[in-house]
mmCIF file of C-alpha atoms and ligand atoms in Angstrom:
data_model
loop_
_atom_site.group_PDB
_atom_site.id
_atom_site.type_symbol
_atom_site.label_atom_id
_atom_site.label_comp_id
_atom_site.label_asym_id
_atom_site.label_seq_id
_atom_site.Cartn_x
_atom_site.Cartn_y
_atom_site.Cartn_z
ATOM 1 C CA MET A 59 21.837 83.425 4.228
ATOM 2 C CA ALA A 60 19.548 86.155 5.537
ATOM 3 C CA HIS A 61 19.800 87.345 9.099
ATOM 4 C CA ARG A 62 17.553 90.216 9.074
ATOM 5 C CA THR A 63 14.178 89.906 10.303
ATOM 6 C CA ARG A 64 11.568 88.196 8.127
ATOM 7 C CA ILE A 65 8.605 87.407 9.263
ATOM 8 C CA PHE A 66 5.925 84.640 7.621
ATOM 9 C CA SER A 67 2.432 83.568 9.088
ATOM 10 C CA GLY A 68 -0.797 81.751 7.719
ATOM 11 C CA ILE A 69 -4.334 81.412 8.201
ATOM 12 C CA LYS A 70 -6.332 78.681 7.008
ATOM 13 C CA PRO A 71 -9.800 79.892 5.501
ATOM 14 C CA THR A 72 -11.790 76.797 6.976
ATOM 15 C CA GLY A 73 -14.266 78.721 8.983
ATOM 16 C CA HIS A 74 -15.417 81.907 10.351
ATOM 17 C CA LEU A 75 -12.070 83.748 12.066
ATOM 18 C CA THR A 76 -12.430 83.714 15.882
ATOM 19 C CA LEU A 77 -11.261 85.806 18.688
ATOM 20 C CA GLY A 78 -8.772 83.016 19.344
ATOM 21 C CA ASN A 79 -6.987 83.679 16.053
ATOM 22 C CA TYR A 80 -6.992 87.548 16.767
ATOM 23 C CA LEU A 81 -5.657 87.511 20.055
ATOM 24 C CA GLY A 82 -3.103 84.640 19.091
ATOM 25 C CA ALA A 83 -2.053 85.821 16.106
ATOM 26 C CA LEU A 84 -3.753 88.447 13.721
ATOM 27 C CA ARG A 85 -3.833 91.377 16.265
ATOM 28 C CA ARG A 86 0.176 91.187 16.773
ATOM 29 C CA TRP A 87 0.618 90.749 12.668
ATOM 30 C CA ALA A 88 -0.974 94.148 12.400
ATOM 31 C CA GLU A 89 0.407 95.928 15.218
ATOM 32 C CA GLU A 90 3.838 94.849 15.631
ATOM 33 C CA ASP A 91 4.916 92.142 13.030
ATOM 34 C CA GLN A 92 4.326 93.707 9.792
ATOM 35 C CA HIS A 93 6.402 96.762 11.199
ATOM 36 C CA ARG A 94 9.272 94.867 12.300
ATOM 37 C CA GLY A 95 11.039 93.674 8.892
ATOM 38 C CA GLU A 96 10.032 92.051 5.603
ATOM 39 C CA ALA A 97 6.648 90.445 6.609
ATOM 40 C CA LEU A 98 4.105 87.905 4.685
ATOM 41 C CA PHE A 99 0.939 86.870 5.615
ATOM 42 C CA CYS A 100 -1.098 84.074 3.739
ATOM 43 C CA VAL A 101 -4.341 82.949 3.433
ATOM 44 C CA VAL A 102 -3.463 79.060 3.340
ATOM 45 C CA ASP A 103 -6.264 77.816 1.163
ATOM 46 C CA LEU A 104 -4.486 74.726 0.327
ATOM 47 C CA HIS A 105 -4.623 73.616 3.822
ATOM 48 C CA ALA A 106 -8.156 74.119 4.019
ATOM 49 C CA LEU A 107 -8.423 70.971 1.322
ATOM 50 C CA THR A 108 -6.856 68.682 4.415
ATOM 51 C CA VAL A 109 -10.595 68.220 5.828
ATOM 52 C CA GLU A 110 -14.087 67.920 4.238
ATOM 53 C CA HIS A 111 -14.697 70.921 2.565
ATOM 54 C CA ASP A 112 -17.286 72.903 0.213
ATOM 55 C CA PRO A 113 -15.845 74.493 -2.551
ATOM 56 C CA ALA A 114 -18.064 77.347 -2.721
ATOM 57 C CA ARG A 115 -17.672 78.050 0.773
ATOM 58 C CA LEU A 116 -14.134 77.918 0.646
ATOM 59 C CA ARG A 117 -14.063 80.651 -2.067
ATOM 60 C CA ARG A 118 -16.348 82.790 0.098
ATOM 61 C CA LEU A 119 -14.280 82.102 3.566
ATOM 62 C CA SER A 120 -10.908 82.812 1.513
ATOM 63 C CA ARG A 121 -12.208 86.095 0.431
ATOM 64 C CA GLN A 122 -13.559 86.970 4.047
ATOM 65 C CA THR A 123 -10.217 85.980 5.621
ATOM 66 C CA ALA A 124 -8.561 88.013 3.170
ATOM 67 C CA GLY A 125 -10.532 91.029 3.908
ATOM 68 C CA LEU A 126 -10.339 90.535 7.992
ATOM 69 C CA LEU A 127 -6.541 90.630 7.495
ATOM 70 C CA LEU A 128 -6.853 93.923 5.902
ATOM 71 C CA ALA A 129 -9.174 95.110 8.164
ATOM 72 C CA ALA A 130 -7.125 94.032 11.048
ATOM 73 C CA GLY A 131 -4.639 96.672 9.859
ATOM 74 C CA LEU A 132 -2.457 94.546 7.662
ATOM 75 C CA ASP A 133 -1.254 97.334 5.017
ATOM 76 C CA PRO A 134 -0.350 96.205 1.603
ATOM 77 C CA ALA A 135 2.211 99.223 1.671
ATOM 78 C CA VAL A 136 3.910 97.465 4.264
ATOM 79 C CA CYS A 137 3.435 93.715 3.995
ATOM 80 C CA THR A 138 2.825 91.394 1.634
ATOM 81 C CA VAL A 139 -0.882 89.815 1.845
ATOM 82 C CA TYR A 140 -1.852 86.762 -0.494
ATOM 83 C CA ALA A 141 -3.297 83.377 -1.116
ATOM 84 C CA GLN A 142 -1.121 80.361 -1.176
ATOM 85 C CA SER A 143 -2.843 78.722 -3.855
ATOM 86 C CA HIS A 144 -1.475 81.726 -6.094
ATOM 87 C CA VAL A 145 2.035 81.139 -5.344
ATOM 88 C CA ASP A 146 3.187 77.426 -6.758
ATOM 89 C CA GLU A 147 6.165 77.548 -4.773
ATOM 90 C CA HIS A 148 4.537 76.388 -1.646
ATOM 91 C CA THR A 149 3.584 72.960 -3.315
ATOM 92 C CA ARG A 150 7.001 72.585 -5.304
ATOM 93 C CA LEU A 151 8.717 72.904 -2.088
ATOM 94 C CA SER A 152 6.407 70.988 -0.023
ATOM 95 C CA TYR A 153 7.272 67.903 -2.086
ATOM 96 C CA LEU A 154 11.057 68.589 -0.945
ATOM 97 C CA MET A 155 9.985 68.754 2.617
ATOM 98 C CA GLU A 156 8.081 65.411 2.313
ATOM 99 C CA CYS A 157 11.296 63.909 1.165
ATOM 100 C CA VAL A 158 12.862 65.135 4.039
ATOM 101 C CA ALA A 159 10.745 64.294 6.672
ATOM 102 C CA THR A 160 9.712 60.960 7.937
ATOM 103 C CA ASP A 161 6.307 59.287 8.319
ATOM 104 C CA GLY A 162 6.560 58.951 12.250
ATOM 105 C CA GLU A 163 7.515 62.555 12.597
ATOM 106 C CA MET A 164 4.027 63.421 10.492
ATOM 107 C CA ARG A 165 2.153 60.732 12.858
ATOM 108 C CA ARG A 166 3.553 62.364 15.984
ATOM 109 C CA MET A 167 1.788 66.098 15.416
ATOM 110 C CA ILE A 168 -1.052 66.367 18.009
ATOM 111 C CA GLN A 169 -2.988 68.226 15.360
ATOM 112 C CA TYR A 170 -2.890 65.121 12.828
ATOM 113 C CA LYS A 171 -3.835 62.836 15.651
ATOM 114 C CA GLU A 172 -6.988 64.809 16.773
ATOM 115 C CA LYS A 173 -8.187 65.714 13.387
ATOM 116 C CA ALA A 174 -7.582 62.141 12.248
ATOM 117 C CA LEU A 175 -9.496 61.058 15.240
ATOM 118 C CA ARG A 176 -12.528 63.254 14.055
ATOM 119 C CA ALA A 177 -12.204 62.589 10.097
ATOM 120 C CA ARG A 178 -12.178 58.567 10.727
ATOM 121 C CA GLU A 179 -15.332 58.972 12.378
ATOM 122 C CA THR A 180 -16.923 60.072 8.909
ATOM 123 C CA ALA A 181 -17.828 57.935 5.763
ATOM 124 C CA GLN A 182 -14.837 59.717 3.846
ATOM 125 C CA GLY A 183 -11.957 58.899 5.846
ATOM 126 C CA VAL A 184 -8.639 60.664 7.061
ATOM 127 C CA ARG A 185 -7.121 62.612 3.764
ATOM 128 C CA LEU A 186 -3.597 61.750 3.039
ATOM 129 C CA SER A 187 -2.926 65.665 2.958
ATOM 130 C CA LEU A 188 -3.744 65.572 6.763
ATOM 131 C CA LEU A 189 -0.772 63.932 7.267
ATOM 132 C CA THR A 190 1.145 65.603 5.033
ATOM 133 C CA TYR A 191 0.236 68.983 6.214
ATOM 134 C CA PRO A 192 3.144 69.742 8.342
ATOM 135 C CA ALA A 193 5.432 69.344 5.379
ATOM 136 C CA LEU A 194 3.540 71.912 3.127
ATOM 137 C CA MET A 195 3.673 74.310 6.160
ATOM 138 C CA ALA A 196 7.313 73.825 6.817
ATOM 139 C CA ALA A 197 7.544 74.800 2.607
ATOM 140 C CA ASP A 198 5.059 77.875 3.691
ATOM 141 C CA ILE A 199 7.572 79.195 6.325
ATOM 142 C CA LEU A 200 11.238 78.227 4.630
ATOM 143 C CA ALA A 201 10.295 79.074 1.081
ATOM 144 C CA PHE A 202 10.566 82.826 2.180
ATOM 145 C CA GLY A 203 13.658 82.523 4.618
ATOM 146 C CA ALA A 204 11.488 83.276 7.569
ATOM 147 C CA THR A 205 13.292 83.956 10.930
ATOM 148 C CA GLU A 206 10.252 84.474 12.865
ATOM 149 C CA VAL A 207 6.767 82.873 12.480
ATOM 150 C CA PRO A 208 4.137 84.325 14.978
ATOM 151 C CA VAL A 209 1.520 82.010 15.845
ATOM 152 C CA GLY A 210 -0.832 80.895 18.578
ATOM 153 C CA GLU A 211 0.325 78.045 20.849
ATOM 154 C CA ASP A 212 -1.368 75.076 18.977
ATOM 155 C CA GLN A 213 0.782 75.557 16.065
ATOM 156 C CA ALA A 214 4.373 75.795 18.174
ATOM 157 C CA GLN A 215 4.651 72.163 17.323
ATOM 158 C CA HIS A 216 4.442 72.554 13.248
ATOM 159 C CA VAL A 217 7.025 75.297 13.545
ATOM 160 C CA GLU A 218 9.510 73.083 15.662
ATOM 161 C CA LEU A 219 9.046 70.604 12.691
ATOM 162 C CA ALA A 220 9.829 73.217 10.106
ATOM 163 C CA ARG A 221 12.963 73.961 12.239
ATOM 164 C CA ASP A 222 13.850 70.336 12.404
ATOM 165 C CA LEU A 223 13.520 69.901 8.691
ATOM 166 C CA ALA A 224 15.471 73.022 7.780
ATOM 167 C CA GLU A 225 18.248 71.944 9.755
ATOM 168 C CA ARG A 226 18.448 68.438 8.656
ATOM 169 C CA PHE A 227 17.838 69.357 4.994
ATOM 170 C CA ASN A 228 20.722 72.105 5.188
ATOM 171 C CA HIS A 229 23.071 69.343 6.959
ATOM 172 C CA ARG A 230 22.331 66.601 4.095
ATOM 173 C CA TYR A 231 22.191 69.342 0.980
ATOM 174 C CA GLY A 232 23.856 72.457 2.068
ATOM 175 C CA PRO A 233 22.756 75.631 3.578
ATOM 176 C CA VAL A 234 19.508 76.464 1.503
ATOM 177 C CA PHE A 235 17.141 77.623 4.429
ATOM 178 C CA THR A 236 16.964 80.119 7.385
ATOM 179 C CA VAL A 237 16.305 78.180 10.373
ATOM 180 C CA PRO A 238 12.904 79.685 11.788
ATOM 181 C CA ARG A 239 11.444 80.171 15.446
ATOM 182 C CA ALA A 240 7.795 80.505 16.551
ATOM 183 C CA THR A 241 7.132 83.242 18.444
ATOM 184 C CA VAL A 242 3.785 83.152 20.581
ATOM 185 C CA PRO A 243 2.213 86.381 22.415
ATOM 186 C CA PRO A 244 2.655 86.625 26.119
ATOM 187 C CA VAL A 245 -1.130 86.407 26.901
ATOM 188 C CA ALA A 246 -3.929 84.540 24.946
ATOM 189 C CA ALA A 247 -1.499 82.467 23.258
ATOM 190 C CA ARG A 248 -4.605 79.816 23.546
ATOM 191 C CA VAL A 249 -7.934 81.272 23.915
ATOM 192 C CA MET A 250 -10.011 78.538 24.952
ATOM 193 C CA ASP A 251 -13.630 77.876 24.108
ATOM 194 C CA LEU A 252 -16.247 79.750 26.240
ATOM 195 C CA GLN A 253 -18.324 76.711 26.900
ATOM 196 C CA ASP A 254 -15.736 74.386 27.294
ATOM 197 C CA PRO A 255 -12.767 75.832 28.500
ATOM 198 C CA THR A 256 -10.370 72.866 28.767
ATOM 199 C CA SER A 257 -10.081 73.029 24.994
ATOM 200 C CA LYS A 258 -9.122 75.428 22.683
ATOM 201 C CA MET A 259 -11.474 77.874 20.661
ATOM 202 C CA GLY A 260 -11.297 76.697 17.438
ATOM 203 C CA LYS A 261 -13.117 77.450 13.761
ATOM 204 C CA SER A 262 -13.840 73.965 13.418
ATOM 205 C CA HIS A 263 -15.381 73.139 16.931
ATOM 206 C CA ALA A 264 -18.846 71.768 16.589
ATOM 207 C CA SER A 265 -20.650 74.061 18.804
ATOM 208 C CA THR A 266 -20.495 78.130 18.404
ATOM 209 C CA ALA A 267 -21.968 79.017 21.873
ATOM 210 C CA GLY A 268 -18.435 79.042 23.111
ATOM 211 C CA MET A 269 -16.801 80.863 20.218
ATOM 212 C CA VAL A 270 -16.812 84.410 19.623
ATOM 213 C CA HIS A 271 -16.497 85.083 15.720
ATOM 214 C CA LEU A 272 -14.780 88.435 14.645
ATOM 215 C CA LEU A 273 -17.789 89.644 12.582
ATOM 216 C CA ASP A 274 -20.288 88.481 15.468
ATOM 217 C CA GLU A 275 -22.822 91.129 16.384
ATOM 218 C CA PRO A 276 -21.843 92.925 19.665
ATOM 219 C CA GLU A 277 -24.547 91.981 21.150
ATOM 220 C CA ALA A 278 -23.745 87.958 20.106
ATOM 221 C CA VAL A 279 -20.394 88.723 21.329
ATOM 222 C CA ALA A 280 -21.539 90.246 24.769
ATOM 223 C CA ARG A 281 -23.910 87.351 25.444
ATOM 224 C CA LYS A 282 -21.265 84.699 24.794
ATOM 225 C CA VAL A 283 -18.882 85.937 26.974
ATOM 226 C CA ARG A 284 -21.106 86.727 29.755
ATOM 227 C CA ARG A 285 -22.432 82.625 29.580
ATOM 228 C CA ALA A 286 -18.884 81.444 29.413
ATOM 229 C CA VAL A 287 -18.638 78.497 31.716
ATOM 230 C CA THR A 288 -16.353 78.945 34.854
ATOM 231 C CA ASP A 289 -17.021 77.547 38.148
ATOM 232 C CA SER A 290 -18.550 77.537 41.631
ATOM 233 C CA GLU A 291 -15.307 78.676 43.790
ATOM 234 C CA PRO A 292 -16.359 82.135 45.529
ATOM 235 C CA GLY A 293 -14.317 85.434 43.943
ATOM 236 C CA VAL A 294 -11.481 85.606 41.230
ATOM 237 C CA SER A 295 -8.259 83.920 41.085
ATOM 238 C CA TYR A 296 -5.920 83.232 38.091
ATOM 239 C CA ASP A 297 -5.051 79.691 38.073
ATOM 240 C CA ARG A 298 -5.100 77.916 34.613
ATOM 241 C CA GLU A 299 -5.199 74.355 35.986
ATOM 242 C CA LEU A 300 -7.647 74.666 38.553
ATOM 243 C CA ARG A 301 -9.828 77.390 37.291
ATOM 244 C CA PRO A 302 -9.880 77.321 33.478
ATOM 245 C CA GLY A 303 -12.688 79.094 32.849
ATOM 246 C CA VAL A 304 -11.978 82.271 35.058
ATOM 247 C CA ALA A 305 -8.157 82.165 33.621
ATOM 248 C CA ASN A 306 -9.407 82.183 30.410
ATOM 249 C CA LEU A 307 -11.596 85.108 30.976
ATOM 250 C CA LEU A 308 -8.774 86.697 32.666
ATOM 251 C CA GLU A 309 -6.348 86.075 29.926
ATOM 252 C CA ILE A 310 -8.734 87.565 27.519
ATOM 253 C CA LEU A 311 -9.252 90.499 29.411
ATOM 254 C CA SER A 312 -5.717 91.166 30.054
ATOM 255 C CA SER A 313 -4.874 90.742 26.145
ATOM 256 C CA CYS A 314 -7.579 93.699 25.133
ATOM 257 C CA THR A 315 -6.468 96.144 28.410
ATOM 258 C CA GLY A 316 -2.652 95.251 28.467
ATOM 259 C CA LYS A 317 -2.695 94.580 32.485
ATOM 260 C CA GLU A 318 -1.535 91.170 33.723
ATOM 261 C CA PRO A 319 -4.095 88.763 34.365
ATOM 262 C CA ALA A 320 -2.872 88.160 38.118
ATOM 263 C CA VAL A 321 -3.072 91.642 38.894
ATOM 264 C CA LEU A 322 -6.805 92.047 37.057
ATOM 265 C CA ALA A 323 -7.677 89.214 39.305
ATOM 266 C CA GLU A 324 -7.095 91.105 42.334
ATOM 267 C CA GLY A 325 -9.635 94.035 41.292
ATOM 268 C CA TYR A 326 -12.741 91.423 41.417
ATOM 269 C CA ALA A 327 -14.728 90.391 44.136
ATOM 270 C CA GLY A 328 -17.098 88.242 41.679
ATOM 271 C CA ILE A 329 -17.198 86.602 38.346
ATOM 272 C CA GLY A 330 -20.454 88.770 37.065
ATOM 273 C CA ALA A 331 -18.238 91.878 37.221
ATOM 274 C CA LEU A 332 -15.307 90.048 35.585
ATOM 275 C CA LYS A 333 -17.681 88.843 32.644
ATOM 276 C CA ALA A 334 -19.424 92.004 32.539
ATOM 277 C CA ASP A 335 -15.911 93.792 31.708
ATOM 278 C CA THR A 336 -14.511 91.282 29.490
ATOM 279 C CA ALA A 337 -17.761 91.238 27.269
ATOM 280 C CA GLU A 338 -17.282 95.089 27.128
ATOM 281 C CA ALA A 339 -13.858 94.926 26.268
ATOM 282 C CA VAL A 340 -14.167 92.310 23.781
ATOM 283 C CA VAL A 341 -16.976 94.205 22.031
ATOM 284 C CA GLU A 342 -14.921 97.620 22.007
ATOM 285 C CA LEU A 343 -11.936 95.729 20.643
ATOM 286 C CA LEU A 344 -13.847 94.151 17.748
ATOM 287 C CA ARG A 345 -16.100 97.152 16.773
ATOM 288 C CA PRO A 346 -13.620 99.076 14.820
ATOM 289 C CA LEU A 347 -12.629 95.521 12.907
ATOM 290 C CA ARG A 348 -16.119 95.243 12.022
ATOM 291 C CA ALA A 349 -16.543 98.467 10.549
ATOM 292 C CA ARG A 350 -13.171 98.296 8.668
ATOM 293 C CA HIS A 351 -14.599 94.995 7.479
ATOM 294 C CA ALA A 352 -17.961 96.255 6.054
ATOM 295 C CA GLU A 353 -15.917 99.180 4.270
ATOM 296 C CA ILE A 354 -13.482 96.660 2.631
ATOM 297 C CA SER A 355 -15.902 94.073 1.469
ATOM 298 C CA ALA A 356 -18.132 96.437 -0.546
ATOM 299 C CA ASP A 357 -15.136 96.678 -2.571
ATOM 300 C CA PRO A 358 -14.015 92.997 -3.403
ATOM 301 C CA SER A 359 -12.118 94.224 -6.302
ATOM 302 C CA HIS A 360 -9.703 95.876 -3.830
ATOM 303 C CA VAL A 361 -9.271 92.548 -1.993
ATOM 304 C CA ASP A 362 -8.433 90.828 -5.565
ATOM 305 C CA GLY A 363 -6.032 93.689 -6.439
ATOM 306 C CA VAL A 364 -4.192 93.210 -2.948
ATOM 307 C CA LEU A 365 -4.056 89.410 -3.507
ATOM 308 C CA ARG A 366 -2.794 89.574 -6.712
ATOM 309 C CA GLU A 367 -0.104 92.104 -6.151
ATOM 310 C CA GLY A 368 0.910 90.191 -2.800
ATOM 311 C CA ALA A 369 0.960 86.731 -5.070
ATOM 312 C CA ALA A 370 3.573 88.528 -7.339
ATOM 313 C CA ARG A 371 5.700 89.885 -4.981
ATOM 314 C CA ALA A 372 5.552 86.494 -2.521
ATOM 315 C CA ARG A 373 6.615 84.492 -6.077
ATOM 316 C CA ALA A 374 9.448 86.527 -6.570
ATOM 317 C CA LEU A 375 10.748 86.326 -2.879
ATOM 318 C CA ALA A 376 10.069 82.647 -2.821
ATOM 319 C CA ARG A 377 11.473 81.327 -6.118
ATOM 320 C CA PRO A 378 15.148 81.665 -5.656
ATOM 321 C CA THR A 379 15.263 79.904 -2.185
ATOM 322 C CA VAL A 380 13.055 76.855 -3.957
ATOM 323 C CA ASP A 381 14.999 76.947 -6.852
ATOM 324 C CA ALA A 382 18.330 76.341 -4.374
ATOM 325 C CA ALA A 383 16.731 73.875 -2.906
ATOM 326 C CA TYR A 384 15.815 71.699 -5.917
ATOM 327 C CA GLU A 385 19.375 72.111 -7.235
ATOM 328 C CA ALA A 386 20.702 71.361 -3.937
ATOM 329 C CA VAL A 387 18.964 68.027 -3.817
ATOM 330 C CA GLY A 388 20.441 66.668 -6.962
ATOM 331 C CA LEU A 389 17.693 67.684 -9.516
ATOM 332 C CA MET A 390 18.996 68.864 -12.927
ATOM 333 C CA ALA A 391 18.425 72.869 -13.423
ATOM 334 C CA PRO A 392 16.130 73.281 -16.155
ATOM 335 C CA ALA A 393 18.296 74.340 -19.341
HETATM 336 P P1 TYM B 695 -5.034 78.562 11.963
HETATM 337 O O1 TYM B 695 -5.739 79.104 10.666
HETATM 338 O O2 TYM B 695 -5.710 77.440 12.742
HETATM 339 O O3 TYM B 695 -5.139 79.632 12.647
HETATM 340 C C1 TYM B 695 -4.449 81.102 12.630
HETATM 341 C C2 TYM B 695 -3.808 81.514 13.640
HETATM 342 O O4 TYM B 695 -4.603 81.737 14.652
HETATM 343 C C3 TYM B 695 -3.984 81.083 15.950
HETATM 344 N N1 TYM B 695 -4.912 80.498 16.764
HETATM 345 C C4 TYM B 695 -4.993 80.819 18.245
HETATM 346 N N2 TYM B 695 -4.426 81.487 19.015
HETATM 347 C C5 TYM B 695 -4.653 81.522 20.335
HETATM 348 N N3 TYM B 695 -5.582 81.063 20.630
HETATM 349 C C6 TYM B 695 -6.624 80.374 19.823
HETATM 350 N N4 TYM B 695 -7.564 79.353 20.134
HETATM 351 C C7 TYM B 695 -6.224 79.973 18.459
HETATM 352 N N5 TYM B 695 -6.774 79.398 17.662
HETATM 353 C C8 TYM B 695 -5.992 79.808 16.295
HETATM 354 C C9 TYM B 695 -3.134 79.983 15.357
HETATM 355 O O5 TYM B 695 -2.106 79.358 16.324
HETATM 356 C C10 TYM B 695 -2.417 80.408 14.488
HETATM 357 O O6 TYM B 695 -1.390 81.460 14.537
HETATM 358 N N6 TYM B 695 -1.497 75.781 10.427
HETATM 359 C C11 TYM B 695 -1.705 76.985 10.523
HETATM 360 C C12 TYM B 695 -1.861 77.579 9.411
HETATM 361 C C13 TYM B 695 -0.600 77.920 8.469
HETATM 362 C C14 TYM B 695 0.700 78.506 8.942
HETATM 363 C C15 TYM B 695 1.762 78.593 8.205
HETATM 364 C C16 TYM B 695 0.853 79.347 10.193
HETATM 365 C C17 TYM B 695 -0.163 77.363 7.586
HETATM 366 N N7 TYM B 695 1.200 77.348 6.857
HETATM 367 C C18 TYM B 695 3.022 78.522 8.072
HETATM 368 C C19 TYM B 695 2.060 79.800 10.509
HETATM 369 C C20 TYM B 695 3.356 79.411 9.154
HETATM 370 C C21 TYM B 695 -3.226 76.893 11.132
HETATM 371 O O7 TYM B 695 -3.929 76.009 10.905
HETATM 372 O O8 TYM B 695 -3.267 77.792 11.848
#
């Protein structure tokens, strides 16, 4: 089994990407992960079908997400960027994962519970694929023999499940899969909503006031950060439990500047100055990303080409492992 570093991660095109996606995942993929071994980054469009969706919007968002991966600095000469639906190995292996996982395990997933609760409130009900989502996600990771899965904190539970499924499969059927581990960033692993700092900044949040989108105009970014909900305590201190709004700003600023949140806190007498500096830091962080995205989206055929080549490469990498898994469970090899 492979012991060299192999990295896999994915991003769901269910909405416009947020500062949470960037600080928790994307930026690290570009700055560090792609250079640390064989690395694949996937627009996981099949995962976007687990909740109500509009086909035209999904297509638009998928292309935009791919463009943003490139704008963030993922280099197709260094890593593999592709769309999940272009590589059949994901769904081929997902079925085997469903045959290894239990229904209780799936129902325990926090994201399932949260999203199912929301979906139940709509007339359309909960899609079965929302429940089996972690089986597909495990397949995404295991098909490539990934050793590391760089994600934000909210995805750690799903990666943990992928580990469990890999170990269980190997134990039952023989050593086919590499057991992966999640890596989360030291700060900003869970960027919170600026208007509701006790809940995660997420693409599918109902209100956008507390969410910074990567393609927001600089003025909008600054406004959202300056209007962040904090508290009425005097001064600035770093305490995630008692002062979640202030802690969120400190973590965002920390992620932008590389200085520890608690050290940053000592430098501020009031929240106004912290908000102003954080707003400026985020605007400057996103400025080059927006500019590169504008260039990249001017040439859609470039993105299409990257995805086409990426899919061919991903298919070739995944195929032997998925074939080995099919054989290991007792399915006949095709004659
Ligand atoms: P997704 O699309 O919700 O998010 C993509 C990445 O961004 C991280 N992230 C955050 N990090 C910090 N703070 C936030 N507020 C925040 N919001 C999102 C996520 O943790 C993630 O790393 N199920 C996955 C996609 C997926 C996947 C995979 C990931 C499918 N298959 C295989 C890794 C490996 C998801 O919905 O991420």
